[in-house]
């Protein structure tokens, strides 16, 4: 039976930003590729998250592929921060331009993947009842793709419409005349709230934790702006490859505490006026590492909230406390706080007025029933690990990935986890991932993975794995770097704190995109130092890595 199963060089899971580039780059390196995508179209995160107001919070010049100058030149971005719909159109264009669709099987989930040790192949089983083998498994499943339900009793009893932002229906719901409740005030909730306010009969915001929202300053792009961006693309991308966040923004070294109050005020005002995601963090070098410096920014933003929101009681509820600025992803919006000055928007502070249960007609809080026609869950994701552990992945000895990561995900360089050979994670836990420009990080990972695959092919190596000691040392380093910052002080999804029962370990690598890229390149240049390479029997190799003779017939990649 196993003879009948087709074998390809690589299975890619997902057809979002990461999956598309993986398909292209791996195919162009001469490998056979099959991709599977659960949705019926291209887009990944943007396919599932096209809720009202969904748009990226990095500038389009940075949150886009850099691998093709022609693509950069021909694509016409409409806004500084494109919507989910525009990003989908871009990704569809990429799929067509580079002829990637033929490699993708849509509407198909990879349910399980098992490493067949005797063959050094992955055996994947898919939701259409079929199976496929591959030398390499490349889950490009995204860090924010498994929605986290709100864990509120009675959720199934609600008789109105209910949607999670991460699974938005393809057919846009109507909002006019409806009483809508939004649970959650992270990046997704903030975008939904500022977009639906004024477009429905009444909007009720259920806020558990107030967040820092800074102006987006989104604007339409003119032909001149596009022309300027095109002229500097090469420079911009080159700089992004060496910076901490993977965008062309250098981080300063000076301390907020050493500046005069006037200097601080001027910088903070400038960050507020000329806002962008990193604006406040770029004001001084210690905003993310010194609690007192951070408090200065936090208080500056709280003052803005007090000024914008007219009702002092409402303003007070919207003031973020309990975590340093920047340690949960700040949100961008041009009118979030103004929305709370409207008569058709109300705020329920769940700290003082908790939800008791969801009932057929709405939400019952400790202060009574709020009747609703539609409920929107903007409650986030089982981030960074969820998409991987939801697939039944089994490595050496049948070990389940979900069991191995029971006490926290472990990887070497965010690229491989020991005991799961030939499986490369794209922007996985232990890599900078969400704490850098995702599109830059994706390209860096896919380039590295493809180069590695080519190296293995050229050297007759049929298996690559890492060792527990390597990943322990790497994850210790990830924790050590974060301990030098304020990030650990927040109950964020970066450390799994948003999912009840999830082990809490800080997963993204904070050492900086540029440094991380150098480290990955260095490891490769040293013959994949820290990885265990197993060759097909009978071939020789002088690489510095340790080889384990597996005695296998192979080299068929
Ligand atoms: O999810 P989140 P998200 N009862 O986890 C609340 C990226 N992104 O989808 O903070 C009541 O940040 C929860 O409250 P608390 C971006 O990286 C980017 O908004 O846990 N509330 C929180 O308020 C972002 O960081 C863009 O106390 C409950 C909210 O739900 C990441 O995706 C746009 C609850 C979840 O916030 C995730 O953002 C959108 C409960 N039971 C997303 N459970 C852009 O590029 C959870 N909450 C602009």
XYZ file of C-alpha atoms and ligand atoms in Angstrom:
605
model
C 0.000 0.000 0.000
C 2.796 2.413 0.966
C 4.341 1.889 -2.523
C 1.260 3.550 -4.039
C 1.732 6.769 -2.155
C 3.277 9.483 -4.269
C 6.469 11.146 -3.019
C 7.509 14.754 -3.536
C 10.520 16.610 -2.242
C 8.587 19.037 -0.066
C 5.124 19.470 1.348
C 4.281 23.059 2.184
C 1.321 23.679 4.491
C -0.479 26.968 3.940
C -0.832 29.477 1.110
C -0.327 32.770 2.890
C 2.720 35.041 2.747
C 5.022 32.248 3.958
C 3.481 29.382 2.005
C 3.516 31.216 -1.316
C 7.128 32.207 -1.043
C 8.084 28.714 0.141
C 6.355 27.144 -2.859
C 8.087 29.513 -5.241
C 11.555 29.397 -3.794
C 11.655 25.659 -3.164
C 10.255 24.936 -6.644
C 12.748 27.328 -8.270
C 15.577 25.478 -6.537
C 14.579 22.384 -8.521
C 12.540 20.514 -5.932
C 9.098 19.053 -6.421
C 6.547 20.732 -4.147
C 2.967 20.121 -3.126
C 1.146 22.651 -0.993
C -2.085 22.238 0.924
C -4.334 25.075 2.004
C -7.380 24.738 4.245
C -9.128 27.765 2.746
C -10.552 27.941 -0.747
C -8.213 30.746 -1.749
C -4.826 32.382 -1.380
C -4.033 34.637 1.556
C -3.480 32.766 4.827
C -3.911 35.205 7.699
C -5.465 37.769 5.366
C -7.860 35.232 3.905
C -9.292 34.427 7.338
C -9.013 37.894 8.899
C -10.870 40.164 6.526
C -13.113 41.532 9.308
C -14.279 45.157 9.125
C -11.251 47.427 9.374
C -8.642 44.664 8.995
C -5.435 46.152 7.700
C -1.738 45.735 8.325
C 0.071 48.024 10.766
C 3.425 48.119 8.961
C 3.899 50.318 5.922
C 3.237 48.585 2.599
C 6.832 49.202 1.480
C 7.987 46.956 4.298
C 5.129 44.486 4.608
C 5.541 43.043 1.121
C 7.903 40.692 -0.684
C 11.365 41.954 -1.493
C 12.496 38.979 -3.584
C 11.400 40.419 -6.933
C 12.257 43.993 -7.991
C 9.787 43.578 -10.873
C 6.990 42.743 -8.449
C 7.903 45.746 -6.300
C 7.832 48.004 -9.343
C 4.578 46.848 -10.819
C 2.372 46.594 -7.717
C 0.452 49.798 -6.951
C -0.314 50.051 -3.251
C -3.287 52.304 -2.587
C -2.634 53.201 1.064
C 0.197 53.422 3.517
C -1.430 50.559 5.450
C -3.307 48.292 3.012
C -6.522 46.529 3.957
C -6.854 42.762 4.226
C -8.687 42.846 0.884
C -5.820 44.668 -0.806
C -3.265 42.299 0.706
C -5.307 39.367 -0.591
C -5.353 40.917 -4.061
C -1.567 41.355 -3.841
C -1.037 37.744 -2.804
C -3.354 36.542 -5.562
C -1.313 38.560 -8.026
C 1.868 36.958 -6.666
C 0.345 33.476 -7.025
C -0.632 34.168 -10.643
C 2.505 36.019 -11.646
C 4.779 33.251 -10.416
C 2.437 30.399 -11.390
C 2.055 29.055 -7.884
C -1.610 28.003 -7.898
C -0.883 24.780 -9.749
C 1.142 23.626 -6.743
C -1.638 24.282 -4.231
C -4.498 21.987 -3.311
C -7.173 24.202 -1.730
C -9.892 23.206 0.728
C -7.543 20.595 2.114
C -6.119 20.345 5.592
C -3.080 18.329 6.540
C -4.561 16.310 9.392
C -1.458 14.345 10.333
C 2.180 13.974 9.425
C 4.353 11.099 10.564
C 8.093 10.685 10.045
C 8.859 7.291 8.501
C 12.290 6.604 9.951
C 13.193 3.750 7.630
C 12.656 5.967 4.587
C 13.547 9.379 5.991
C 10.292 10.648 4.592
C 7.259 12.410 6.000
C 3.913 10.757 5.407
C 1.137 13.343 5.429
C -2.548 12.513 5.509
C -5.001 15.107 4.320
C -8.648 15.916 4.927
C -9.636 14.528 1.495
C -8.622 11.067 2.712
C -5.417 10.982 0.678
C -1.763 10.595 1.644
C 1.500 11.975 0.298
C 5.131 11.424 1.212
C 7.846 14.030 1.190
C 11.484 14.345 2.142
C 10.779 17.700 3.772
C 7.813 19.073 5.644
C 7.499 22.862 5.671
C 4.549 24.064 7.743
C 4.017 27.675 6.704
C 1.011 27.768 8.951
C 1.404 31.253 10.408
C 1.766 32.305 14.009
C -1.756 33.673 14.371
C -4.014 31.223 12.614
C -5.792 29.191 15.286
C -8.500 31.371 16.869
C -8.789 31.326 20.632
C -12.394 31.026 21.789
C -13.452 33.376 24.602
C -14.125 30.634 27.192
C -17.362 32.257 28.343
C -20.225 30.055 29.562
C -23.334 29.962 27.405
C -21.518 30.853 24.183
C -23.440 28.182 22.251
C -26.805 29.565 23.365
C -26.543 32.933 21.604
C -29.242 33.138 18.945
C -27.881 36.118 17.002
C -24.978 36.165 14.542
C -21.568 35.364 16.037
C -18.168 35.663 14.380
C -14.519 35.367 15.392
C -12.314 37.968 13.706
C -9.915 35.192 12.711
C -12.637 33.263 10.848
C -14.536 36.047 9.178
C -17.253 34.756 6.809
C -16.596 35.113 3.078
C -19.973 36.797 2.634
C -19.781 40.113 4.470
C -22.488 40.372 7.147
C -24.650 43.490 7.307
C -24.331 45.810 10.280
C -26.945 48.510 9.754
C -29.642 48.658 12.426
C -27.977 45.978 14.540
C -26.886 45.978 18.166
C -23.351 44.649 18.035
C -21.096 43.530 20.864
C -17.307 43.210 20.474
C -15.357 41.154 22.999
C -11.649 41.922 23.000
C -9.628 45.084 22.500
C -6.366 43.886 20.953
C -5.311 44.893 17.415
C -8.285 43.084 15.834
C -10.871 44.434 18.281
C -9.597 48.000 17.945
C -9.890 47.842 14.143
C -13.395 46.374 14.285
C -14.516 48.927 16.867
C -13.318 52.047 15.059
C -14.773 50.735 11.793
C -18.225 49.640 12.972
C -18.894 52.616 15.254
C -21.558 54.687 13.525
C -22.384 51.897 11.066
C -24.686 49.949 13.366
C -27.505 50.770 15.735
C -25.373 50.423 18.838
C -21.892 49.117 19.534
C -20.996 47.704 22.938
C -17.301 47.128 23.629
C -16.434 44.493 26.225
C -12.941 45.349 27.409
C -10.942 43.125 29.748
C -7.618 44.929 29.396
C -7.239 48.460 28.068
C -4.508 48.745 25.457
C -2.264 51.500 24.186
C -3.638 52.785 20.893
C -1.522 55.284 18.988
C -2.524 57.198 15.843
C -2.200 55.222 12.603
C -1.851 58.194 10.261
C -3.000 56.087 7.390
C -3.333 57.933 4.080
C -3.881 57.241 0.396
C -0.702 57.131 -1.656
C -0.091 59.503 -4.525
C 1.830 58.562 -7.701
C 4.716 60.722 -6.406
C 4.845 58.827 -3.118
C 4.947 55.523 -4.995
C 7.643 56.828 -7.273
C 9.763 57.904 -4.310
C 9.317 54.540 -2.632
C 10.278 52.673 -5.803
C 13.423 54.728 -6.168
C 14.580 53.804 -2.673
C 13.343 50.223 -2.431
C 16.766 48.625 -2.742
C 18.240 50.794 -0.005
C 15.204 50.339 2.208
C 15.255 46.551 1.965
C 19.012 46.366 2.502
C 18.680 48.377 5.699
C 15.715 46.311 6.875
C 17.801 43.159 6.650
C 20.175 44.384 9.326
C 17.879 46.156 11.774
C 16.307 44.894 14.956
C 12.718 44.886 13.727
C 13.286 44.128 10.033
C 12.142 47.554 8.931
C 14.352 50.509 8.003
C 14.292 51.995 11.484
C 17.398 52.226 13.590
C 16.941 52.070 17.356
C 18.628 54.800 19.397
C 20.865 54.245 22.424
C 20.080 57.319 24.507
C 18.055 57.132 27.713
C 14.689 58.775 28.253
C 15.754 59.330 31.853
C 18.728 61.463 30.856
C 16.719 63.714 28.547
C 15.146 66.931 29.834
C 11.352 66.990 30.230
C 11.189 69.356 27.230
C 13.263 67.017 25.053
C 11.099 64.080 26.046
C 7.886 65.961 25.431
C 9.086 67.081 21.988
C 10.027 63.536 20.992
C 6.817 62.011 22.297
C 4.690 64.664 20.568
C 6.548 64.001 17.358
C 5.946 60.244 17.761
C 2.240 60.913 18.313
C 1.939 63.250 15.324
C 4.095 61.285 12.876
C 2.933 57.991 14.192
C 3.974 54.517 13.141
C 4.170 51.204 14.970
C 7.675 51.728 16.338
C 7.403 55.496 16.813
C 7.414 55.649 20.610
C 9.899 52.837 20.969
C 12.246 54.769 18.699
C 12.201 57.859 20.894
C 14.800 56.509 23.307
C 16.879 53.365 23.645
C 15.508 52.287 27.017
C 11.743 52.376 26.464
C 11.555 48.585 26.325
C 14.157 47.878 28.975
C 13.727 50.413 31.781
C 10.461 50.572 33.713
C 10.854 54.247 34.572
C 11.589 55.240 30.968
C 8.628 53.183 29.855
C 6.334 54.868 32.413
C 7.094 58.222 30.806
C 5.730 57.065 27.443
C 2.812 55.274 29.065
C 1.808 58.387 30.975
C 2.154 60.572 27.876
C -0.313 58.327 26.019
C -2.667 58.170 29.019
C -2.745 61.980 28.976
C -3.766 61.906 25.323
C -6.591 59.512 26.180
C -7.769 61.775 29.009
C -7.806 64.686 26.553
C -9.622 62.905 23.715
C -12.302 61.062 25.674
C -14.838 63.560 27.003
C -16.470 61.483 29.727
C -13.879 61.179 32.546
C -15.360 57.893 33.777
C -15.066 56.347 30.302
C -11.600 57.823 29.857
C -10.504 56.256 33.131
C -11.622 52.817 31.988
C -9.675 53.199 28.763
C -6.374 53.991 30.494
C -3.953 51.093 30.042
C -2.283 49.905 33.225
C -0.704 46.675 34.410
C 1.850 46.139 31.651
C 4.586 48.333 30.189
C 3.961 50.146 26.921
C 5.061 48.037 23.933
C 5.139 44.696 25.735
C 1.742 43.895 24.255
C 1.604 44.922 20.636
C 0.472 48.567 20.553
C -2.548 49.129 18.314
C -2.834 51.729 15.590
C -6.005 53.704 14.964
C -6.857 57.216 13.894
C -10.136 57.430 15.784
C -10.314 54.690 18.401
C -10.601 56.948 21.436
C -12.955 59.396 19.653
C -15.383 56.560 19.104
C -16.133 56.517 22.835
C -17.497 60.070 22.602
C -20.406 58.768 20.509
C -23.853 58.117 22.024
C -24.186 54.891 20.043
C -21.041 53.335 21.546
C -20.727 52.062 25.107
C -17.865 50.550 26.998
C -18.182 47.712 29.487
C -15.115 47.402 31.679
C -14.989 43.685 32.449
C -12.679 44.225 35.422
C -15.421 46.073 37.303
C -18.409 44.530 35.476
C -17.566 40.944 34.497
C -19.542 38.864 32.040
C -21.614 36.251 33.854
C -22.667 34.335 30.766
C -23.737 34.590 27.184
C -27.488 34.078 26.810
C -29.727 33.721 23.723
C -30.452 37.472 23.623
C -27.042 38.853 24.390
C -24.552 39.118 27.246
C -25.405 39.019 30.902
C -22.969 40.997 33.042
C -23.010 41.512 36.788
C -25.058 44.646 36.050
C -27.711 42.994 33.874
C -28.487 41.914 30.316
C -27.123 43.720 27.271
C -29.248 42.745 24.286
C -27.333 42.050 21.099
C -28.037 40.996 17.515
C -24.417 40.238 16.681
C -21.425 39.181 18.750
C -17.882 39.605 17.500
C -15.148 37.685 19.251
C -11.860 39.546 18.817
C -10.317 37.273 21.411
C -7.039 36.430 19.696
C -5.186 33.233 18.886
C -3.460 30.180 20.204
C -0.399 31.938 18.873
C 2.893 30.655 17.502
C 2.425 26.999 18.409
C -1.323 26.398 17.909
C -1.223 25.804 14.169
C 1.564 23.241 14.567
C 0.236 21.361 17.556
C -3.270 21.170 16.092
C -1.867 18.918 13.357
C -1.103 15.387 14.562
C 2.641 15.616 13.898
C 4.717 12.601 14.990
C 8.465 12.414 14.835
C 11.091 9.832 15.789
C 9.633 6.947 17.802
C 6.112 8.225 17.118
C 6.531 11.138 19.513
C 3.768 13.707 19.128
C 4.837 17.306 18.676
C 2.042 18.409 21.007
C 3.471 16.078 23.703
C 7.010 17.249 23.144
C 5.903 20.873 23.539
C 3.644 20.155 26.494
C 5.873 22.217 28.799
C 6.653 24.828 26.161
C 7.844 24.863 22.583
C 11.509 24.184 21.975
C 13.374 24.765 18.769
C 16.901 25.347 17.630
C 16.927 28.799 15.989
C 13.169 28.638 15.487
C 13.887 26.354 12.540
C 13.832 22.778 13.804
C 12.781 20.845 16.880
C 14.793 17.777 17.897
C 13.292 14.414 17.033
C 11.331 15.804 14.080
C 13.848 15.516 11.263
C 13.406 17.251 7.917
C 10.666 19.442 9.380
C 11.394 23.142 9.077
C 9.232 25.678 10.852
C 8.784 29.019 9.077
C 8.996 31.904 11.555
C 8.381 29.358 14.294
C 8.722 29.707 18.056
C 12.254 30.723 18.946
C 12.640 32.962 15.878
C 11.993 36.733 15.826
C 8.670 36.023 14.067
C 6.034 38.483 15.252
C 8.594 40.780 16.857
C 10.032 41.699 13.491
C 8.615 42.512 10.085
C 6.881 39.257 9.253
C 7.386 39.438 5.496
C 11.130 40.032 5.926
C 11.339 37.204 8.461
C 9.465 34.859 6.140
C 11.827 35.521 3.254
C 14.866 35.063 5.467
C 13.566 31.722 6.783
C 12.468 30.357 3.442
C 15.785 31.357 1.835
C 17.672 29.624 4.630
C 15.512 26.505 4.501
C 15.795 26.219 0.720
C 19.565 26.702 0.791
C 19.745 24.032 3.452
C 17.654 21.635 1.368
C 19.917 22.243 -1.623
C 22.993 21.633 0.528
C 21.562 18.345 1.738
C 20.708 17.299 -1.806
C 24.155 18.209 -3.077
C 25.856 16.277 -0.290
C 23.733 13.140 -0.417
C 22.265 13.849 2.998
C 18.852 12.411 3.631
C 18.113 13.578 7.139
C 18.654 16.732 9.130
C 17.734 17.013 12.779
C 18.912 18.909 15.794
C 19.659 17.780 19.325
C 17.930 18.510 22.641
C 21.100 20.178 23.941
C 21.086 22.611 21.014
C 17.483 23.608 21.396
C 17.760 23.855 25.179
C 20.699 26.191 24.797
C 18.875 28.244 22.157
C 15.665 28.537 24.166
C 17.730 29.496 27.249
C 19.264 32.224 25.134
C 15.775 33.352 23.982
C 14.731 33.622 27.653
C 17.951 35.329 28.665
C 17.487 38.010 26.002
C 13.899 38.655 27.019
C 14.900 38.891 30.668
C 16.898 42.014 29.773
C 13.670 43.694 28.671
C 10.251 44.528 30.093
C 8.399 42.047 27.865
C 8.068 39.476 30.631
C 5.922 41.869 32.636
C 2.956 41.490 30.284
C 0.479 38.626 30.075
C 0.809 38.565 26.333
C 0.260 35.976 23.649
C 4.032 36.184 23.036
C 4.321 33.948 26.087
C 1.101 31.980 25.776
C -0.506 33.827 28.675
C -3.761 34.387 26.768
C -4.635 30.691 26.446
C -5.746 28.987 29.671
C -3.459 26.056 30.504
C -0.856 26.886 27.864
C 2.711 26.685 29.193
C 4.086 30.148 29.665
C 7.385 30.590 27.959
C 8.367 33.605 25.909
C 8.472 32.324 22.323
C 9.673 35.031 19.927
C 13.403 35.743 19.795
C 14.094 39.327 20.790
C 17.732 39.420 19.757
C 16.874 41.357 16.602
C 16.167 40.412 13.020
C 19.607 41.429 11.721
C 21.543 39.594 14.436
C 19.367 36.538 14.041
C 19.878 36.517 10.274
C 23.642 36.643 10.825
C 23.483 33.796 13.312
C 21.506 31.603 10.885
C 23.954 32.387 8.064
C 26.922 31.650 10.291
C 25.491 28.283 11.320
C 24.931 27.360 7.655
C 28.414 28.519 6.657
C 29.847 26.201 9.307
C 28.216 23.170 7.703
C 24.964 23.516 9.657
C 26.532 23.674 13.059
C 24.189 22.402 15.744
C 22.278 20.224 13.320
C 22.746 16.494 12.882
C 23.088 15.494 9.245
C 22.618 11.919 8.162
C 23.839 10.888 4.766
C 22.712 8.140 2.493
C 25.187 5.316 3.009
C 28.229 5.161 0.806
C 28.867 8.824 0.060
C 31.568 10.997 1.553
C 31.396 14.482 2.884
C 33.831 16.828 4.517
C 31.304 19.145 6.164
C 32.081 20.154 9.696
C 28.794 18.784 11.000
C 28.480 15.521 12.835
C 27.174 12.764 10.624
C 25.335 9.716 11.810
C 25.508 6.839 9.388
C 21.987 5.573 8.999
C 22.769 2.876 6.475
C 19.909 3.936 4.250
C 19.501 3.784 0.554
C 18.622 7.293 -0.355
C 19.797 10.483 -1.890
C 16.638 10.570 -3.920
C 15.740 14.111 -3.104
O -5.722 39.285 19.677
P -5.104 39.721 21.101
P -5.866 40.124 18.340
N -13.123 37.679 27.815
O -4.741 38.436 21.775
C -9.468 39.722 24.954
C -1.814 40.716 15.054
N -2.769 41.602 14.408
O -6.530 39.263 17.361
O -5.749 41.318 27.072
C -12.862 38.954 27.511
O -4.069 40.743 20.962
C -8.077 40.020 25.409
O -8.079 40.521 26.723
P -6.747 40.346 27.650
C -1.016 41.500 16.080
O 0.281 40.990 16.153
C -2.274 42.610 13.675
O -6.458 41.463 18.609
O -6.312 38.922 27.489
N -11.853 39.346 26.738
C -7.655 41.025 24.348
O -8.193 42.287 24.606
C -1.793 41.235 17.345
O -1.053 41.423 18.517
C -3.125 43.493 13.092
O -7.207 40.679 28.987
C -11.073 38.395 26.246
C -8.316 40.458 23.101
O -9.381 39.639 23.541
C -2.216 39.809 17.120
O -2.535 39.730 15.748
C -4.487 43.365 13.245
C -11.280 37.028 26.491
C -7.376 39.604 22.290
O -6.339 40.385 21.833
C -3.417 39.360 17.906
O -4.384 40.395 17.898
C -4.967 42.319 13.995
C -12.369 36.695 27.323
N -12.634 35.426 27.647
C -4.106 41.437 14.570
N -10.337 36.322 25.861
C -2.550 44.594 12.333
O -1.610 44.433 11.599
C -9.556 37.211 25.221
N -10.001 38.466 25.454
C -3.113 45.908 12.550
